[in-house]
Amino acid sequence: MVKRIVVDDIIFQDMDNQIIQLEHLTKRFPVGNGFFTALTDINLSFGKGEFAGLVGPSGSGKTTLLNIIGSLDVPSEGKATVLGRSIAELSQKQAANMRNHHIGFIFQTYNLLPVYTVYENVEFALLLQNISAEERRKAVMQALEWVGLTDKEKSKPSMLSGGECQRVAIARSMVKRPKIVLADEPTANLDSKNSHHILQTMQKLNEELGVTFIFSTHDEKVMQYLKRQISLADGKVVADEQVELVSSQ
Amino acid sequence: MIQFLIKGILRDKSRSLLPVIVVSLGVFLTVFMSGWMKGVFGDMIDMNANYTMGHVKVMSRAYADNEAQIPNDLALLDVSELISRLEADYPDMEWVRRIQFGGLLDVPDANGETRAQGPAAGRAVDLLTPGSKEAERLNIPKSIVKGRLPEQQGEVLISNEFAERFAVNIGDDISVMGSTMYGSMVVPTFKVCGTINFGMAMLDRGAIIMDITDAEQAFDMIDAAGEVLGYCKSNIYDDELALAVRNSFNLKYNDESDEFAPLMVRLRDEPSLKQYLNMADNMSAMMVMIFVIAMSIVLWNTGLLGGLRRYTEYGVRLALGEEKGHIFRTIIYEAIIIGSIGSVVGSALGIATSYYLQENGIDFSSMMENVTMMMPMVYRAKVSPELFYIGFIPGLLAMTLGNALAGYAIYKRKTAQLFKELEV
Ligand SMILES: Nc1ncnc2c1ncn2[C@@H]1O[C@H](COP(=O)(O)OP(=O)(O)OP(=O)(O)O)[C@@H](O)[C@H]1O
Ligand SMILES: [Mg+2]
């Protein structure tokens, strides 16, 4: 049993409260003399507490879309509004600040910093904020508890299994209690057992903390957990469906 | 945050070790080379000053014009009076007279017939006046191979090589075929009391060293001298003092219309030495610059490589909400930390090595048997206060500059592009 954690400014399961709006969003990349259109006229919105997935073949634009939502990139056309702010209008600093406080990232390859311990990896995001050492410690230990790795705080990533690494990455993305977590193919490098473990952890955090999760995936296992599945093909949304949960093992 | 960076530096050897080695090496070379050059140039200057040039030198104008030929017919006259005036006017300097002369060394046999001959390079200095520093100045006591210093008039030291070649023994007679100040031939005879080897071909070839009074008498140069040399009392060449004395003296005594009027030149005016002195001044600066540039390029490259290796880290940090500018700054902080470590290590090594070579010089005499320039044979470094910063600052600068350049490549990229490269 995990205790219910109440986070001051997160309203649980308020599906009507749209925190991400994408309107006529198009993204082009310069290629040679011309452009490559990675996303075409995307119209989507996400509410608080969603557990949604972008599904589609390789090259369909999933990562591109996540990067724009995560304020790491900007739309070429149309508008992306995240937490009430238009991504294109954010300054460097504002975008960084938004990522630092409100958006967590989880990657396919974990991307933990190899020279730092589990604890330090998780702590890093908080070092950028004005948080006392004591509070940082509390937050880090809490995050490690969520993913069940409190006993590994002093380990280096090289000593952990892939599944454990990804759980550290989840703790790292969650330690600042973001409003949105963007997970780009988080299970692609994991076996089935670890994939389910990871997904259950995220599902639990989604339910208990009301954090919005958006995945990109082509993994069937992930799809089982999704409450909403958005299909992309060639940079276009081809389907957007709410899913009945099949099972939660 | 700084703590976070230091942990990274300490734990990631490839982040710290190579740059520390590069910086240490560069700083070490800078420090050591300047110490070395300071020492060698200093010794060379001292040597030239001691043997031939003084810190300042008074000659007649005509003698100065033909100095290389040692034209004793153009020597200064009334030298005692000149010296007492110099002593009165410039008490900060010590004044000595010297006579150089050429000719032939002639070794007679038992019957007084010539047994062997060779060119003579004579040097007459004050060896007999009690308290005279001249023997020390010319490093004669340490250069004597056999015998002893002249203790009375008529005794001379000759080149050890010459003595060995012609089997001249201590106590033998030796004659010098030369000319007086007024041009007539003379063949004075002296007694060899010792042989000498300075270790410098230029000084050793045909060397014959005698007291100044012997030369005065032998060459009819009573109270005359080819050269009057002045030495700063500290025995360390003081360019400002030398310049002031020279200017004041020449203003007072130099007379363009009289070719026998005394003319003073300063050590630095000596054309060959002038170059060396200027070189010594410029060389350090140049070397430091070369090292800074070379080190910066190397460190720029290691910085770039390190940066490439750490793209993932930078990408993650961007995703975690660190600003690009902040990442750039941390790269600089890291460089400062690593640069400081390397600079301290390099400076310490450089100073230690310089100190060692100050105490124990390197003997190059075997390599310089035929060098005709006046150069010391044992090279020593010199530890001066500037060694403590001459490498440290450039080392720090190079590391910071190199990493700033490398970091800038990261800084100027678009966040999205940088992040894109995260995907393996
Ligand atoms: N910076 C870029 N410059 C040029 N083309 C790009 C750039 N980023 C993405 N693309 C192109 O846009 C398309 C979509 O890329 P994206 O990474 O979003 O696909 P994806 O759906 O995440 O694929 P995968 O499942 O393989 O991760 C691809 O064809 C890719 O080549
Ligand atoms: Mg992708």
XYZ file of C-alpha atoms in Angstrom, chain A:
249
model
C 0.000 0.000 0.000
C 1.271 3.393 -0.922
C 0.005 6.346 0.988
C -1.996 8.940 -0.816
C 0.105 12.053 -1.293
C -1.645 15.358 -1.452
C 0.154 17.930 -3.518
C -1.007 21.461 -2.978
C -1.612 22.709 -6.475
C -2.659 19.586 -8.266
C -6.343 18.967 -8.632
C -7.066 15.289 -9.040
C -8.619 13.877 -12.121
C -10.033 17.177 -13.256
C -10.420 16.068 -16.841
C -12.108 19.210 -17.930
C -9.174 21.314 -16.955
C -7.168 21.333 -20.155
C -3.454 21.691 -19.470
C -2.207 21.033 -22.983
C -3.803 22.393 -26.123
C -2.421 21.858 -29.588
C -4.147 23.804 -32.353
C -3.334 23.345 -36.017
C 0.158 22.453 -34.975
C 2.586 21.833 -37.821
C 6.274 21.136 -37.492
C 8.750 21.329 -40.330
C 12.452 20.588 -40.220
C 14.850 22.125 -42.695
C 16.315 19.354 -44.817
C 18.731 20.231 -47.552
C 17.175 23.100 -49.463
C 13.642 22.272 -48.491
C 11.663 21.133 -45.522
C 10.525 17.909 -44.044
C 7.106 18.093 -42.460
C 7.176 15.929 -39.336
C 3.789 16.989 -37.972
C 0.819 18.248 -39.937
C -2.124 20.146 -38.503
C -2.295 18.450 -35.103
C -5.298 19.328 -32.977
C -5.258 17.734 -29.552
C -5.858 18.629 -25.967
C -4.951 16.879 -22.753
C -6.536 17.307 -19.362
C -5.078 17.000 -15.917
C -4.427 13.440 -14.833
C -4.553 11.863 -18.251
C -2.694 8.664 -18.990
C -2.392 8.914 -22.725
C -0.184 7.435 -25.413
C 0.985 8.494 -28.840
C 1.080 5.348 -30.908
C 2.485 4.999 -34.378
C 5.257 3.629 -36.491
C 8.770 4.908 -36.424
C 9.055 8.353 -37.969
C 5.405 9.207 -37.405
C 6.333 12.221 -35.294
C 5.795 11.006 -31.735
C 9.056 12.322 -30.331
C 8.706 15.564 -32.216
C 5.331 16.125 -30.638
C 6.569 15.291 -27.133
C 9.483 17.681 -27.537
C 7.161 20.520 -28.441
C 4.886 19.797 -25.490
C 8.003 19.667 -23.333
C 9.062 23.138 -24.549
C 12.258 21.741 -25.988
C 11.129 22.703 -29.452
C 8.627 25.108 -30.963
C 5.893 24.638 -33.567
C 6.461 25.896 -37.094
C 2.794 26.736 -37.435
C -0.226 26.650 -35.188
C -0.162 26.923 -31.460
C 0.903 24.777 -28.549
C -0.355 25.933 -25.163
C 1.032 24.152 -22.149
C -0.063 25.077 -18.627
C -1.589 28.223 -20.024
C 1.533 29.395 -21.796
C 2.130 29.472 -25.519
C 5.288 27.440 -26.140
C 6.422 29.599 -29.048
C 6.349 32.699 -26.909
C 8.389 31.392 -24.014
C 11.894 32.722 -23.624
C 14.822 30.325 -23.122
C 14.640 31.006 -19.443
C 10.894 30.624 -19.138
C 10.966 27.355 -21.069
C 13.758 26.031 -18.857
C 11.863 27.144 -15.805
C 8.720 25.399 -16.976
C 10.608 22.155 -17.574
C 12.323 22.459 -14.267
C 9.149 22.863 -12.280
C 6.321 21.315 -14.209
C 7.474 18.827 -16.827
C 9.234 15.545 -16.271
C 10.967 13.551 -18.997
C 11.522 9.832 -19.214
C 13.617 8.422 -22.030
C 13.946 5.111 -23.746
C 17.622 4.916 -22.803
C 17.115 6.123 -19.203
C 19.886 8.715 -19.614
C 21.020 8.690 -16.036
C 24.244 10.556 -15.384
C 26.768 7.760 -14.953
C 29.166 9.434 -12.522
C 26.469 10.275 -10.009
C 24.689 8.046 -7.539
C 21.014 7.235 -7.752
C 20.386 9.793 -5.057
C 22.348 12.502 -6.861
C 20.669 11.758 -10.167
C 17.275 12.236 -8.618
C 18.383 15.277 -6.666
C 19.743 17.152 -9.669
C 16.496 18.799 -10.770
C 16.069 20.178 -7.276
C 19.559 21.673 -7.264
C 18.335 24.070 -9.923
C 15.580 25.216 -7.604
C 15.925 27.135 -4.411
C 15.347 24.262 -2.066
C 17.123 23.600 1.197
C 19.267 20.486 1.502
C 16.908 19.080 4.082
C 13.856 19.486 1.893
C 15.744 18.098 -1.066
C 16.571 15.021 0.941
C 12.950 14.514 1.913
C 11.751 14.930 -1.660
C 14.409 12.602 -3.092
C 13.709 9.876 -0.557
C 10.003 10.219 -1.219
C 10.550 9.858 -4.948
C 12.760 6.823 -4.425
C 10.076 5.353 -2.217
C 7.492 5.760 -4.996
C 9.631 3.645 -7.286
C 10.766 1.272 -4.524
C 14.475 2.075 -4.672
C 15.229 3.655 -1.313
C 17.815 0.954 -0.672
C 19.739 1.868 -3.834
C 20.285 5.536 -3.136
C 24.062 5.190 -3.000
C 24.401 2.937 -6.043
C 25.783 4.137 -9.357
C 23.618 3.570 -12.444
C 26.131 1.069 -13.791
C 25.311 -1.232 -10.887
C 21.575 -1.233 -11.603
C 19.474 -3.326 -13.941
C 17.667 -1.676 -16.856
C 14.399 -1.793 -14.985
C 15.947 -0.199 -11.929
C 17.551 2.490 -14.069
C 14.206 3.346 -15.583
C 12.658 3.492 -12.117
C 15.392 5.941 -11.094
C 14.522 7.951 -14.184
C 10.895 7.958 -13.097
C 11.907 9.126 -9.632
C 14.019 11.827 -11.246
C 11.108 13.049 -13.312
C 8.731 12.896 -10.351
C 10.867 14.377 -7.594
C 9.849 17.924 -8.444
C 6.199 16.907 -8.554
C 5.586 18.002 -12.105
C 2.191 18.453 -13.653
C 3.144 16.584 -16.800
C 5.437 13.634 -17.404
C 6.477 12.900 -20.979
C 7.742 9.364 -21.477
C 9.314 8.581 -24.845
C 9.170 4.816 -25.370
C 9.982 4.118 -21.721
C 9.733 0.353 -22.036
C 11.513 -0.140 -25.336
C 14.657 -1.406 -23.654
C 12.968 -3.436 -20.957
C 11.757 -7.005 -20.727
C 8.150 -7.788 -20.147
C 8.322 -8.102 -16.381
C 10.164 -4.829 -15.928
C 7.898 -3.108 -18.436
C 4.842 -4.040 -16.402
C 6.514 -2.976 -13.200
C 7.393 0.419 -14.672
C 3.947 0.917 -16.107
C 2.290 0.001 -12.840
C 4.500 2.442 -11.015
C 3.548 5.207 -13.397
C -0.085 4.227 -13.283
C -0.002 4.448 -9.521
C 1.642 7.873 -9.591
C -0.903 9.012 -12.138
C -3.757 7.880 -9.950
C -2.407 9.047 -6.646
C -0.753 12.307 -7.626
C -2.909 13.135 -10.605
C 0.121 13.723 -12.791
C -0.586 13.763 -16.505
C 1.396 11.084 -18.344
C 1.896 11.178 -22.076
C 3.725 8.257 -23.657
C 5.092 7.647 -27.045
C 5.162 3.983 -27.807
C 4.656 1.137 -30.176
C 4.739 -1.399 -27.365
C 1.593 -3.495 -26.934
C 2.248 -3.758 -23.204
C 2.107 -0.008 -22.822
C -1.118 0.169 -24.772
C -2.822 -2.115 -22.254
C -2.384 0.551 -19.628
C -3.329 3.599 -21.657
C -6.610 5.283 -20.913
C -6.349 7.154 -24.168
C -4.627 6.125 -27.320
C -3.752 8.614 -30.036
C -2.571 7.087 -33.283
C -0.150 8.987 -35.446
C 0.842 8.224 -38.993
C 3.033 10.396 -41.177
C 2.734 13.268 -38.766
C -1.058 13.218 -38.680
C -3.486 12.109 -36.007
C -5.395 9.194 -37.499
C -7.285 8.070 -34.389
C -7.916 9.329 -30.864
C -9.804 6.955 -28.634
C -10.564 6.537 -24.946
C -9.778 2.988 -23.905
C -11.488 0.705 -21.445
C -8.822 -0.647 -19.193
C -8.374 -4.293 -20.078
C -6.550 -5.291 -16.976
C -4.139 -3.863 -14.518
C -2.477 -7.074 -13.468
